[in-house]
Backbone as ProteinMPNN parsed JSONL, in Angstrom:
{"seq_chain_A": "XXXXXXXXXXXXXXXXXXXXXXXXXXXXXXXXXXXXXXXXXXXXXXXXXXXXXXXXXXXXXXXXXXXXXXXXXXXXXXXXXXXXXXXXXXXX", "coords_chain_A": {"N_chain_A": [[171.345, 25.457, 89.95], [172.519, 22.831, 88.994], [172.957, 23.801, 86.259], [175.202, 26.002, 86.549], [177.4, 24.195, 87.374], [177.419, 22.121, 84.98], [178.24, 24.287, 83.331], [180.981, 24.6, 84.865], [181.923, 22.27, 84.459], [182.235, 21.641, 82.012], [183.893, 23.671, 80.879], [186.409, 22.635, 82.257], [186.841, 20.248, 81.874], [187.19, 20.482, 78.994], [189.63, 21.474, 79.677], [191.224, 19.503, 80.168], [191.788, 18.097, 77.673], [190.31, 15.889, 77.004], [188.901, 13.303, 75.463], [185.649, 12.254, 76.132], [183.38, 9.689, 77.069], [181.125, 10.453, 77.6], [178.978, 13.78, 77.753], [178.854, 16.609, 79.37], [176.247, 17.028, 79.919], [175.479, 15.204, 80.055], [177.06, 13.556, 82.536], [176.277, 15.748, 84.456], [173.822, 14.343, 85.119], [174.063, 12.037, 85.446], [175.469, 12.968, 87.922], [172.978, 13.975, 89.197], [171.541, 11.923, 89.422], [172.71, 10.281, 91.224], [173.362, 11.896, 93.705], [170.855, 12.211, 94.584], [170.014, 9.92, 95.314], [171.9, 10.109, 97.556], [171.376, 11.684, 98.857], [170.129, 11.012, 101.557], [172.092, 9.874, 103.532], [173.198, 12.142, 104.005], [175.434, 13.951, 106.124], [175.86, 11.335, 107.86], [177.702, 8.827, 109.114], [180.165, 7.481, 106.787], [179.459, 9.014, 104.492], [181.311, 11.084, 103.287], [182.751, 8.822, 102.121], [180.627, 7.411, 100.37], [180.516, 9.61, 98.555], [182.579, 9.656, 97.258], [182.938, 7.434, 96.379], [180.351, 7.307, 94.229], [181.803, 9.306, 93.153], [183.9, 8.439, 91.602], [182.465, 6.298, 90.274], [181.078, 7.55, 88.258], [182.975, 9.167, 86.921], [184.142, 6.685, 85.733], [182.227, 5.564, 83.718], [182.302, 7.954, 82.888], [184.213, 8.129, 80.816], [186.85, 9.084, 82.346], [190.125, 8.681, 83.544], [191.441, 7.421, 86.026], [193.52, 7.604, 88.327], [196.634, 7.246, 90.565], [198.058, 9.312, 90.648], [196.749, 12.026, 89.16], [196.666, 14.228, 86.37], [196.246, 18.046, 86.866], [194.123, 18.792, 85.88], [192.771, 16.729, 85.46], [192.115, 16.379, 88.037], [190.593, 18.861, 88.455], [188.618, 18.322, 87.423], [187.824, 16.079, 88.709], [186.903, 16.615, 91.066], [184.881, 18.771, 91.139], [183.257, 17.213, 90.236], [182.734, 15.846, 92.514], [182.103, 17.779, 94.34], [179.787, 18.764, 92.913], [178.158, 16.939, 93.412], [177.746, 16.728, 95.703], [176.82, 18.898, 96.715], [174.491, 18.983, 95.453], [173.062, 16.604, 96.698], [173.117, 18.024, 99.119], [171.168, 19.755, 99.181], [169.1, 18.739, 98.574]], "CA_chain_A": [[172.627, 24.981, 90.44], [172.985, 22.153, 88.069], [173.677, 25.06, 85.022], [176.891, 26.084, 86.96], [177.874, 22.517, 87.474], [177.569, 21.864, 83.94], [179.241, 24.994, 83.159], [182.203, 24.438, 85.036], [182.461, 20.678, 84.181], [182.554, 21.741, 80.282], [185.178, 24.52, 81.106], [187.349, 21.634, 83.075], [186.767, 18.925, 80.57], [188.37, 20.956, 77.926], [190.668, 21.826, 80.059], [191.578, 18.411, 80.034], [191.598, 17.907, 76.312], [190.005, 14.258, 77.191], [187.517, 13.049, 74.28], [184.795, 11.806, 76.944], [182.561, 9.416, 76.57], [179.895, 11.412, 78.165], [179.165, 14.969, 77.756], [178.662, 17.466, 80.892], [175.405, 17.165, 80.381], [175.422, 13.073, 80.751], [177.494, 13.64, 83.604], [175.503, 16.242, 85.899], [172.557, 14.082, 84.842], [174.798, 11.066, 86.471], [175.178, 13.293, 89.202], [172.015, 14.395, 89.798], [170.735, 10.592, 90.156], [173.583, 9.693, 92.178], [173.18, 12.966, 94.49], [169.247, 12.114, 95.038], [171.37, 8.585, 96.194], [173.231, 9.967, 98.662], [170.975, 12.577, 99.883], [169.198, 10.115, 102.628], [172.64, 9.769, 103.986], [174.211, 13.276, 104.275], [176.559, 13.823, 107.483], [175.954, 10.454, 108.549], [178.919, 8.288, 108.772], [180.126, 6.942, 105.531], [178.453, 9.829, 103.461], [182.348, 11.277, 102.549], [183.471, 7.694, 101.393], [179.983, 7.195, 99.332], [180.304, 10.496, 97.769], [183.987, 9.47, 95.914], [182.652, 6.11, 95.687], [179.666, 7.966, 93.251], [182.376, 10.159, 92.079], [184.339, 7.634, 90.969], [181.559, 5.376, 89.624], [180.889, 8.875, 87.071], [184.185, 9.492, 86.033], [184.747, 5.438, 85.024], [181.342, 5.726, 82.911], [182.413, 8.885, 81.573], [185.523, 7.831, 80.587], [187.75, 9.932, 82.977], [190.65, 7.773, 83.616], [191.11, 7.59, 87.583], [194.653, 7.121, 88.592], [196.799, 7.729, 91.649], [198.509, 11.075, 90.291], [196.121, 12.504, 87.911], [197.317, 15.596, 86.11], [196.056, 18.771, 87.752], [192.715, 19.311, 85.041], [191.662, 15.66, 85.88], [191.337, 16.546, 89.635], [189.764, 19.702, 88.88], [187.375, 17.316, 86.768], [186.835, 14.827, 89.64], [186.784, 18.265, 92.857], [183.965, 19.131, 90.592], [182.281, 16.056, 90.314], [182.836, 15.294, 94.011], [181.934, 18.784, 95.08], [178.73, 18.969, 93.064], [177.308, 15.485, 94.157], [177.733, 16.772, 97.64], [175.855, 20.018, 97.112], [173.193, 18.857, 95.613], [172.8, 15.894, 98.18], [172.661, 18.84, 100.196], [170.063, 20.373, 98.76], [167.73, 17.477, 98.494]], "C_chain_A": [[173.272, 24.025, 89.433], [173.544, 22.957, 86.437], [175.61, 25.228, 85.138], [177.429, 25.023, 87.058], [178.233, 22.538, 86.077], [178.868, 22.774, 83.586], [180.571, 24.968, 83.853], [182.759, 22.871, 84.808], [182.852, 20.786, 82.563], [183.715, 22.816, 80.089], [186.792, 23.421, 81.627], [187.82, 20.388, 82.214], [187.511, 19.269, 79.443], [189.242, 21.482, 78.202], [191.773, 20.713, 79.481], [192.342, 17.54, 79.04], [191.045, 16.336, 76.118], [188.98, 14.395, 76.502], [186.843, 12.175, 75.079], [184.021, 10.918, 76.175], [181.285, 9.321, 76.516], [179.744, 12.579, 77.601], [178.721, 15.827, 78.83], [177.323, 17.329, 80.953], [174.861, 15.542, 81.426], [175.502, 13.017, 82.197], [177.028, 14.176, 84.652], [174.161, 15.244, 85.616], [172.716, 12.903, 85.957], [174.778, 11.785, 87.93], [173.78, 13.718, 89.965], [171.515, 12.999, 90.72], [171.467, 10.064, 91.633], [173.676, 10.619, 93.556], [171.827, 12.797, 95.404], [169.596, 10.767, 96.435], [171.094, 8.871, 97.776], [172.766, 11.085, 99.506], [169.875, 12.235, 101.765], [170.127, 9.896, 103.413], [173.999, 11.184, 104.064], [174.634, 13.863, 105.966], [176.246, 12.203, 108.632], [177.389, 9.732, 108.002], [179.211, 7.455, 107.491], [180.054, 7.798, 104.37], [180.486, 9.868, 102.327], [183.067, 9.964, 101.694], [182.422, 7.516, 100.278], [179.762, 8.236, 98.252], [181.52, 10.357, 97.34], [184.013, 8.441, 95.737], [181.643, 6.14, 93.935], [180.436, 8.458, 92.126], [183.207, 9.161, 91.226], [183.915, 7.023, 89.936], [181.273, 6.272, 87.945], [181.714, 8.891, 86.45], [184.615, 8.076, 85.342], [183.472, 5.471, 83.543], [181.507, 6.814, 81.96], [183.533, 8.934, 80.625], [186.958, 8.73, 81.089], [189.167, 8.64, 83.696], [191.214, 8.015, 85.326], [192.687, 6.685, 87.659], [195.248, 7.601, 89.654], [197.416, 9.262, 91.666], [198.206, 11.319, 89.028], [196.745, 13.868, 87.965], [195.885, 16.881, 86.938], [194.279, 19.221, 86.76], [191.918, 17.968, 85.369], [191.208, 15.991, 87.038], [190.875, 17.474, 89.198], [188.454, 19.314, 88.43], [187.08, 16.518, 88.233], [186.459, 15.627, 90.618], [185.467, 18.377, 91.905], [182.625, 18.295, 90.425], [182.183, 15.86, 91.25], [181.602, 16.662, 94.499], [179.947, 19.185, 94.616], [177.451, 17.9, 93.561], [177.115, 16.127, 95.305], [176.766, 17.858, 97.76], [174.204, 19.688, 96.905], [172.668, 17.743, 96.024], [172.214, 16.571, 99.216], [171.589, 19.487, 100.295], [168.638, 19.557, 98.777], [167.087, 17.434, 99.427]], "O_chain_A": [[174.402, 24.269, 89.01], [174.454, 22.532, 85.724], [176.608, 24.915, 84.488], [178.484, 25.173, 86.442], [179.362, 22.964, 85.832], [180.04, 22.403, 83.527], [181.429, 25.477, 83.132], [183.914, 22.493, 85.006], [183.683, 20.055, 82.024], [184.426, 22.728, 79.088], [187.957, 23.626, 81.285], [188.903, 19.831, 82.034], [188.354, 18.526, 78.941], [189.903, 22.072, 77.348], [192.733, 20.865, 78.726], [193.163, 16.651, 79.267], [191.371, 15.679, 75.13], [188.16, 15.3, 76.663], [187.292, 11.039, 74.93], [183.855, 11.064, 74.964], [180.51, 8.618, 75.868], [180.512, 12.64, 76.641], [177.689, 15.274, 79.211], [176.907, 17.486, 82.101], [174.365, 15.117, 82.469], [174.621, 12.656, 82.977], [177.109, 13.604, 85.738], [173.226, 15.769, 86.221], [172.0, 12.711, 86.94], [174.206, 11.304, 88.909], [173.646, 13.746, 91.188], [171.242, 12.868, 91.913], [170.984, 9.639, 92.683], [174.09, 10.018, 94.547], [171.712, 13.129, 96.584], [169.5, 10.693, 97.66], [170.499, 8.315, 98.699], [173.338, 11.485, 100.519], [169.295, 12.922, 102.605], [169.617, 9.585, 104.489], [175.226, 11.125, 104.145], [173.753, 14.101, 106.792], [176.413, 12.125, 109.849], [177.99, 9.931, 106.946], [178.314, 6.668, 107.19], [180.53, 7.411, 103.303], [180.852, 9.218, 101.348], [183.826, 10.153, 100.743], [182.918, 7.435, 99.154], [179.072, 8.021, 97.256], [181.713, 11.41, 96.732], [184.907, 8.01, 95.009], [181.89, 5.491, 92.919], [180.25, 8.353, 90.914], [183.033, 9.229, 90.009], [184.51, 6.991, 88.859], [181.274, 5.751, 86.83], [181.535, 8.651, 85.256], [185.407, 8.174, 84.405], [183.928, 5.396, 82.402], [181.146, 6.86, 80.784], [183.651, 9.788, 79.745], [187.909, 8.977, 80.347], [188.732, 7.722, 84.392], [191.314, 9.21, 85.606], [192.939, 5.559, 87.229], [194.614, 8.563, 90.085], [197.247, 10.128, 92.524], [198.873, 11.067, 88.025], [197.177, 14.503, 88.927], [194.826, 16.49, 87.426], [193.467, 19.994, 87.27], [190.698, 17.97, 85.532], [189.995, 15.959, 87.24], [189.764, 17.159, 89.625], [187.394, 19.773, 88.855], [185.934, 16.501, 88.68], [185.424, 15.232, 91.154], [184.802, 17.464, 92.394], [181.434, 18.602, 90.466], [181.034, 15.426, 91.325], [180.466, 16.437, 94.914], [179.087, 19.622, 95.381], [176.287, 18.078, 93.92], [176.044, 15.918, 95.876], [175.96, 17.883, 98.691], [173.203, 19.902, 97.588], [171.478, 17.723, 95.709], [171.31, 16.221, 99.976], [171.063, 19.794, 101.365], [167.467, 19.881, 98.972], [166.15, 16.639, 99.494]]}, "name": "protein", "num_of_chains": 1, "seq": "XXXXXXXXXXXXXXXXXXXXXXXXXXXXXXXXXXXXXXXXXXXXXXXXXXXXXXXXXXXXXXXXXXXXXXXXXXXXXXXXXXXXXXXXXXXX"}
């Protein structure tokens, strides 16, 4: 699972054209830890706020710049980051 992750975070990222200061792998690596996190609290209340609190926390470390109307390749960068924290939370 983490493969496809990667792979679509390095497809998205250069979407982006943003010179990171991570690389996809950094980043699912970030997510993985942060996923293990957040997997002790999946559908309990809170979970959706601590999983774009995570995502957030990733994208400031990776140098994704987090603003209120990001262009349409940053959100598919942060949906991606959000979306795979959550799966593999789920998985855990």
């Amino acid at each position: 699972m983490t493969d496809e992750i990667k792979n679509l975070l390095e497809t998205a990222i250069e979407d982006t054209g943003a010179d990171l200061a991570t690389g996809s792998r950094e980043i699912v690596a970030m997510m993985t830890q942060r996923a293990a996190e957040l997997s002790g609290i999946v559908g309990l209340p809170g979970y959706d706020q601590a999983a774009v609190a995570a995502r957030d926390e990733i994208a400031l470390v990776a140098g994704i710049e987090l603003v209120e109307q990001a262009d349409k390749a940053t959100e598919r960068v942060l949906s991606i980051v959000q979306g795979g924290l959550m799966l593999i939370a789920g998985a855990l």
